[in-house]
mmCIF file of C-alpha atoms in Angstrom:
data_model
loop_
_atom_site.group_PDB
_atom_site.id
_atom_site.type_symbol
_atom_site.label_atom_id
_atom_site.label_comp_id
_atom_site.label_asym_id
_atom_site.label_seq_id
_atom_site.Cartn_x
_atom_site.Cartn_y
_atom_site.Cartn_z
ATOM 1 C CA UNK A 21 -19.228 21.898 36.402
ATOM 2 C CA UNK A 22 -16.675 19.234 35.435
ATOM 3 C CA UNK A 23 -17.227 17.516 38.767
ATOM 4 C CA UNK A 24 -20.824 16.846 37.697
ATOM 5 C CA UNK A 25 -20.153 15.868 34.081
ATOM 6 C CA UNK A 26 -17.036 13.719 34.323
ATOM 7 C CA UNK A 27 -18.731 10.764 36.079
ATOM 8 C CA UNK A 28 -20.955 10.406 33.004
ATOM 9 C CA UNK A 29 -18.395 11.121 30.304
ATOM 10 C CA UNK A 30 -15.335 9.207 31.527
ATOM 11 C CA UNK A 31 -16.893 5.699 31.617
ATOM 12 C CA UNK A 32 -18.054 6.112 28.026
ATOM 13 C CA UNK A 33 -14.661 7.305 26.829
ATOM 14 C CA UNK A 34 -12.652 4.524 28.473
ATOM 15 C CA UNK A 35 -14.908 1.655 27.485
ATOM 16 C CA UNK A 36 -12.790 -0.957 25.738
ATOM 17 C CA UNK A 37 -11.752 -0.747 22.992
ATOM 18 C CA UNK A 38 -10.854 2.925 23.313
ATOM 19 C CA UNK A 39 -11.220 4.472 19.864
ATOM 20 C CA UNK A 40 -8.927 7.187 18.512
ATOM 21 C CA UNK A 41 -11.793 9.687 18.782
ATOM 22 C CA UNK A 42 -12.461 8.767 22.390
ATOM 23 C CA UNK A 43 -8.763 9.070 23.181
ATOM 24 C CA UNK A 44 -8.662 12.520 21.577
ATOM 25 C CA UNK A 45 -11.701 13.541 23.609
ATOM 26 C CA UNK A 46 -9.983 12.250 26.751
ATOM 27 C CA UNK A 47 -6.921 14.365 25.917
ATOM 28 C CA UNK A 48 -9.137 17.409 25.441
ATOM 29 C CA UNK A 49 -10.880 16.777 28.746
ATOM 30 C CA UNK A 50 -7.504 16.462 30.466
ATOM 31 C CA UNK A 51 -6.567 19.887 29.103
ATOM 32 C CA UNK A 52 -9.564 21.650 30.624
ATOM 33 C CA UNK A 53 -10.403 19.640 33.763
ATOM 34 C CA UNK A 54 -7.003 19.333 35.371
ATOM 35 C CA UNK A 55 -8.376 20.255 38.800
ATOM 36 C CA UNK A 56 -10.914 17.408 38.952
ATOM 37 C CA UNK A 57 -9.708 14.742 36.536
ATOM 38 C CA UNK A 58 -7.536 13.052 39.172
ATOM 39 C CA UNK A 59 -10.666 11.824 40.953
ATOM 40 C CA UNK A 60 -11.196 9.485 37.999
ATOM 41 C CA UNK A 61 -7.645 8.164 37.663
ATOM 42 C CA UNK A 62 -8.610 4.911 39.375
ATOM 43 C CA UNK A 63 -10.703 4.134 36.288
ATOM 44 C CA UNK A 64 -8.782 6.002 33.568
ATOM 45 C CA UNK A 65 -5.185 4.895 34.190
ATOM 46 C CA UNK A 66 -5.883 1.124 34.321
ATOM 47 C CA UNK A 67 -8.021 1.424 31.175
ATOM 48 C CA UNK A 68 -5.352 3.367 29.289
ATOM 49 C CA UNK A 69 -2.502 1.069 30.347
ATOM 50 C CA UNK A 70 -4.515 -2.053 29.543
ATOM 51 C CA UNK A 71 -5.561 -0.661 26.184
ATOM 52 C CA UNK A 72 -1.966 0.229 25.277
ATOM 53 C CA UNK A 73 -0.812 -3.241 26.292
ATOM 54 C CA UNK A 74 -3.337 -4.898 23.970
ATOM 55 C CA UNK A 75 -2.911 -2.763 20.851
ATOM 56 C CA UNK A 76 -1.257 -4.502 17.952
ATOM 57 C CA UNK A 77 1.216 -2.893 15.595
ATOM 58 C CA UNK A 78 -1.451 -2.582 12.868
ATOM 59 C CA UNK A 79 -3.453 0.056 14.776
ATOM 60 C CA UNK A 80 -0.886 2.867 14.946
ATOM 61 C CA UNK A 81 -3.392 5.748 14.749
ATOM 62 C CA UNK A 82 -5.350 4.502 17.754
ATOM 63 C CA UNK A 83 -2.171 3.800 19.707
ATOM 64 C CA UNK A 84 -0.850 7.311 19.031
ATOM 65 C CA UNK A 85 -4.146 8.874 20.110
ATOM 66 C CA UNK A 86 -4.181 6.908 23.368
ATOM 67 C CA UNK A 87 -0.530 7.772 24.063
ATOM 68 C CA UNK A 88 -1.306 11.445 23.395
ATOM 69 C CA UNK A 89 -4.198 11.263 25.851
ATOM 70 C CA UNK A 90 -1.915 9.714 28.485
ATOM 71 C CA UNK A 91 0.698 12.423 27.909
ATOM 72 C CA UNK A 92 -1.988 15.082 28.185
ATOM 73 C CA UNK A 93 -3.089 13.684 31.539
ATOM 74 C CA UNK A 94 0.516 13.613 32.769
ATOM 75 C CA UNK A 95 1.108 17.169 31.578
ATOM 76 C CA UNK A 96 -2.111 18.720 32.838
ATOM 77 C CA UNK A 97 -2.857 16.999 36.122
ATOM 78 C CA UNK A 98 -3.130 19.469 38.979
ATOM 79 C CA UNK A 99 -0.519 19.438 41.698
ATOM 80 C CA UNK A 100 -3.078 17.840 44.007
ATOM 81 C CA UNK A 101 -3.628 14.975 41.568
ATOM 82 C CA UNK A 102 0.017 14.093 40.943
ATOM 83 C CA UNK A 103 0.046 11.651 43.859
ATOM 84 C CA UNK A 104 -3.078 9.929 42.513
ATOM 85 C CA UNK A 105 -1.520 9.539 39.076
ATOM 86 C CA UNK A 106 1.771 8.161 40.357
ATOM 87 C CA UNK A 107 -0.012 5.773 42.727
ATOM 88 C CA UNK A 108 -2.186 4.385 39.956
ATOM 89 C CA UNK A 109 0.740 3.859 37.584
ATOM 90 C CA UNK A 110 2.860 2.327 40.363
ATOM 91 C CA UNK A 111 0.092 -0.130 41.180
ATOM 92 C CA UNK A 112 0.288 -1.476 37.620
ATOM 93 C CA UNK A 113 4.081 -1.872 37.621
ATOM 94 C CA UNK A 114 3.882 -5.106 39.588
ATOM 95 C CA UNK A 115 1.418 -6.766 37.230
ATOM 96 C CA UNK A 116 2.002 -10.384 36.258
ATOM 97 C CA UNK A 117 1.552 -9.393 32.591
ATOM 98 C CA UNK A 118 4.740 -8.051 30.971
ATOM 99 C CA UNK A 119 2.765 -5.821 28.583
ATOM 100 C CA UNK A 120 1.158 -4.010 31.534
ATOM 101 C CA UNK A 121 4.558 -3.586 33.240
ATOM 102 C CA UNK A 122 6.019 -2.219 29.999
ATOM 103 C CA UNK A 123 3.244 0.344 29.542
ATOM 104 C CA UNK A 124 3.466 1.353 33.212
ATOM 105 C CA UNK A 125 7.144 2.108 32.723
ATOM 106 C CA UNK A 126 6.249 4.088 29.611
ATOM 107 C CA UNK A 127 3.731 6.096 31.665
ATOM 108 C CA UNK A 128 6.452 6.950 34.192
ATOM 109 C CA UNK A 129 8.694 8.047 31.318
ATOM 110 C CA UNK A 130 5.937 10.231 29.877
ATOM 111 C CA UNK A 131 5.220 11.660 33.303
ATOM 112 C CA UNK A 132 8.866 12.666 33.825
ATOM 113 C CA UNK A 133 9.083 14.174 30.336
ATOM 114 C CA UNK A 134 5.803 16.084 30.511
ATOM 115 C CA UNK A 135 6.455 17.537 33.969
ATOM 116 C CA UNK A 136 10.136 18.336 33.454
ATOM 117 C CA UNK A 137 9.565 22.038 34.123
ATOM 118 C CA UNK A 138 7.727 21.438 37.397
ATOM 119 C CA UNK A 139 8.949 20.263 40.751
ATOM 120 C CA UNK A 140 5.579 19.203 42.142
ATOM 121 C CA UNK A 141 6.413 15.497 41.957
ATOM 122 C CA UNK A 142 9.906 15.490 43.462
ATOM 123 C CA UNK A 143 8.657 14.369 46.852
ATOM 124 C CA UNK A 144 7.124 11.324 45.131
ATOM 125 C CA UNK A 145 10.364 10.302 43.425
ATOM 126 C CA UNK A 146 10.927 7.440 45.901
ATOM 127 C CA UNK A 147 7.745 5.736 44.682
ATOM 128 C CA UNK A 148 8.833 6.021 41.058
ATOM 129 C CA UNK A 149 12.397 4.998 41.857
ATOM 130 C CA UNK A 150 11.228 1.944 43.812
ATOM 131 C CA UNK A 151 9.080 0.692 40.948
ATOM 132 C CA UNK A 152 11.694 1.366 38.292
ATOM 133 C CA UNK A 153 14.501 -0.235 40.293
ATOM 134 C CA UNK A 154 12.391 -3.352 40.836
ATOM 135 C CA UNK A 155 11.794 -3.555 37.076
ATOM 136 C CA UNK A 156 15.550 -3.826 36.425
ATOM 137 C CA UNK A 157 15.210 -7.456 37.562
ATOM 138 C CA UNK A 158 12.440 -8.179 35.069
ATOM 139 C CA UNK A 159 12.919 -11.150 32.763
ATOM 140 C CA UNK A 160 11.118 -9.553 29.806
ATOM 141 C CA UNK A 161 13.293 -7.631 27.322
ATOM 142 C CA UNK A 162 10.520 -5.175 26.350
ATOM 143 C CA UNK A 163 9.912 -4.283 29.993
ATOM 144 C CA UNK A 164 13.638 -3.740 30.501
ATOM 145 C CA UNK A 165 13.799 -1.393 27.487
ATOM 146 C CA UNK A 166 10.799 0.617 28.672
ATOM 147 C CA UNK A 167 12.216 0.694 32.185
ATOM 148 C CA UNK A 168 15.590 1.931 30.962
ATOM 149 C CA UNK A 169 13.884 4.712 29.012
ATOM 150 C CA UNK A 170 11.754 5.671 32.039
ATOM 151 C CA UNK A 171 14.737 5.662 34.382
ATOM 152 C CA UNK A 172 16.696 7.750 31.878
ATOM 153 C CA UNK A 173 13.865 10.275 31.589
ATOM 154 C CA UNK A 174 13.566 10.538 35.358
ATOM 155 C CA UNK A 175 17.291 11.078 35.894
ATOM 156 C CA UNK A 176 17.433 13.540 33.005
ATOM 157 C CA UNK A 177 14.512 15.718 34.084
ATOM 158 C CA UNK A 178 14.878 15.644 37.867
ATOM 159 C CA UNK A 179 17.835 17.750 39.008
ATOM 160 C CA UNK A 180 20.824 15.925 40.471
ATOM 161 C CA UNK A 181 20.465 17.962 43.662
ATOM 162 C CA UNK A 182 17.058 16.379 44.166
ATOM 163 C CA UNK A 183 18.090 12.841 43.219
ATOM 164 C CA UNK A 184 21.006 12.950 45.651
ATOM 165 C CA UNK A 185 18.454 13.162 48.476
ATOM 166 C CA UNK A 186 17.320 9.646 47.583
ATOM 167 C CA UNK A 187 20.694 7.870 47.516
ATOM 168 C CA UNK A 188 20.176 6.245 50.906
ATOM 169 C CA UNK A 189 16.710 5.075 49.849
ATOM 170 C CA UNK A 190 18.096 3.622 46.595
ATOM 171 C CA UNK A 191 20.938 1.908 48.431
ATOM 172 C CA UNK A 192 18.475 0.275 50.817
ATOM 173 C CA UNK A 193 16.345 -0.945 47.910
ATOM 174 C CA UNK A 194 19.299 -2.529 46.169
#
């Protein structure tokens, strides 16, 4: 049923500017459609990251609602959709806009925190590590802070036994 309804609902919910109500609806949809939501990540993730990058400090309620929706997607995505989510976020990490890079790092942090009890993304750690390691050379202080938080969340929530498997990969990147 969600496969038929989501193509109609998602475009309306992610139309800019995303309101707090639309973000809450998106979070609710993520809770119940985890098996099919990933098919719409190519539209949802860029919209959410762009929206977060453009929100000013005066609109805290809307920002919180959008961040909650993003966390809900990270928490509830099916194992089959994890790759789609990580790929979409990784594609935004190399943006020429520092605000987009900062929010992409935040999404990786949220992803690591929300999926800390699951191991379904461990095989995709090299993608996350590559993007986060590249961000350590960023010239924007806000991006560096977000990147540090994301890297900290990843190393905190992924067991050392798993991270050790990627030492050679990390060494080659550096």
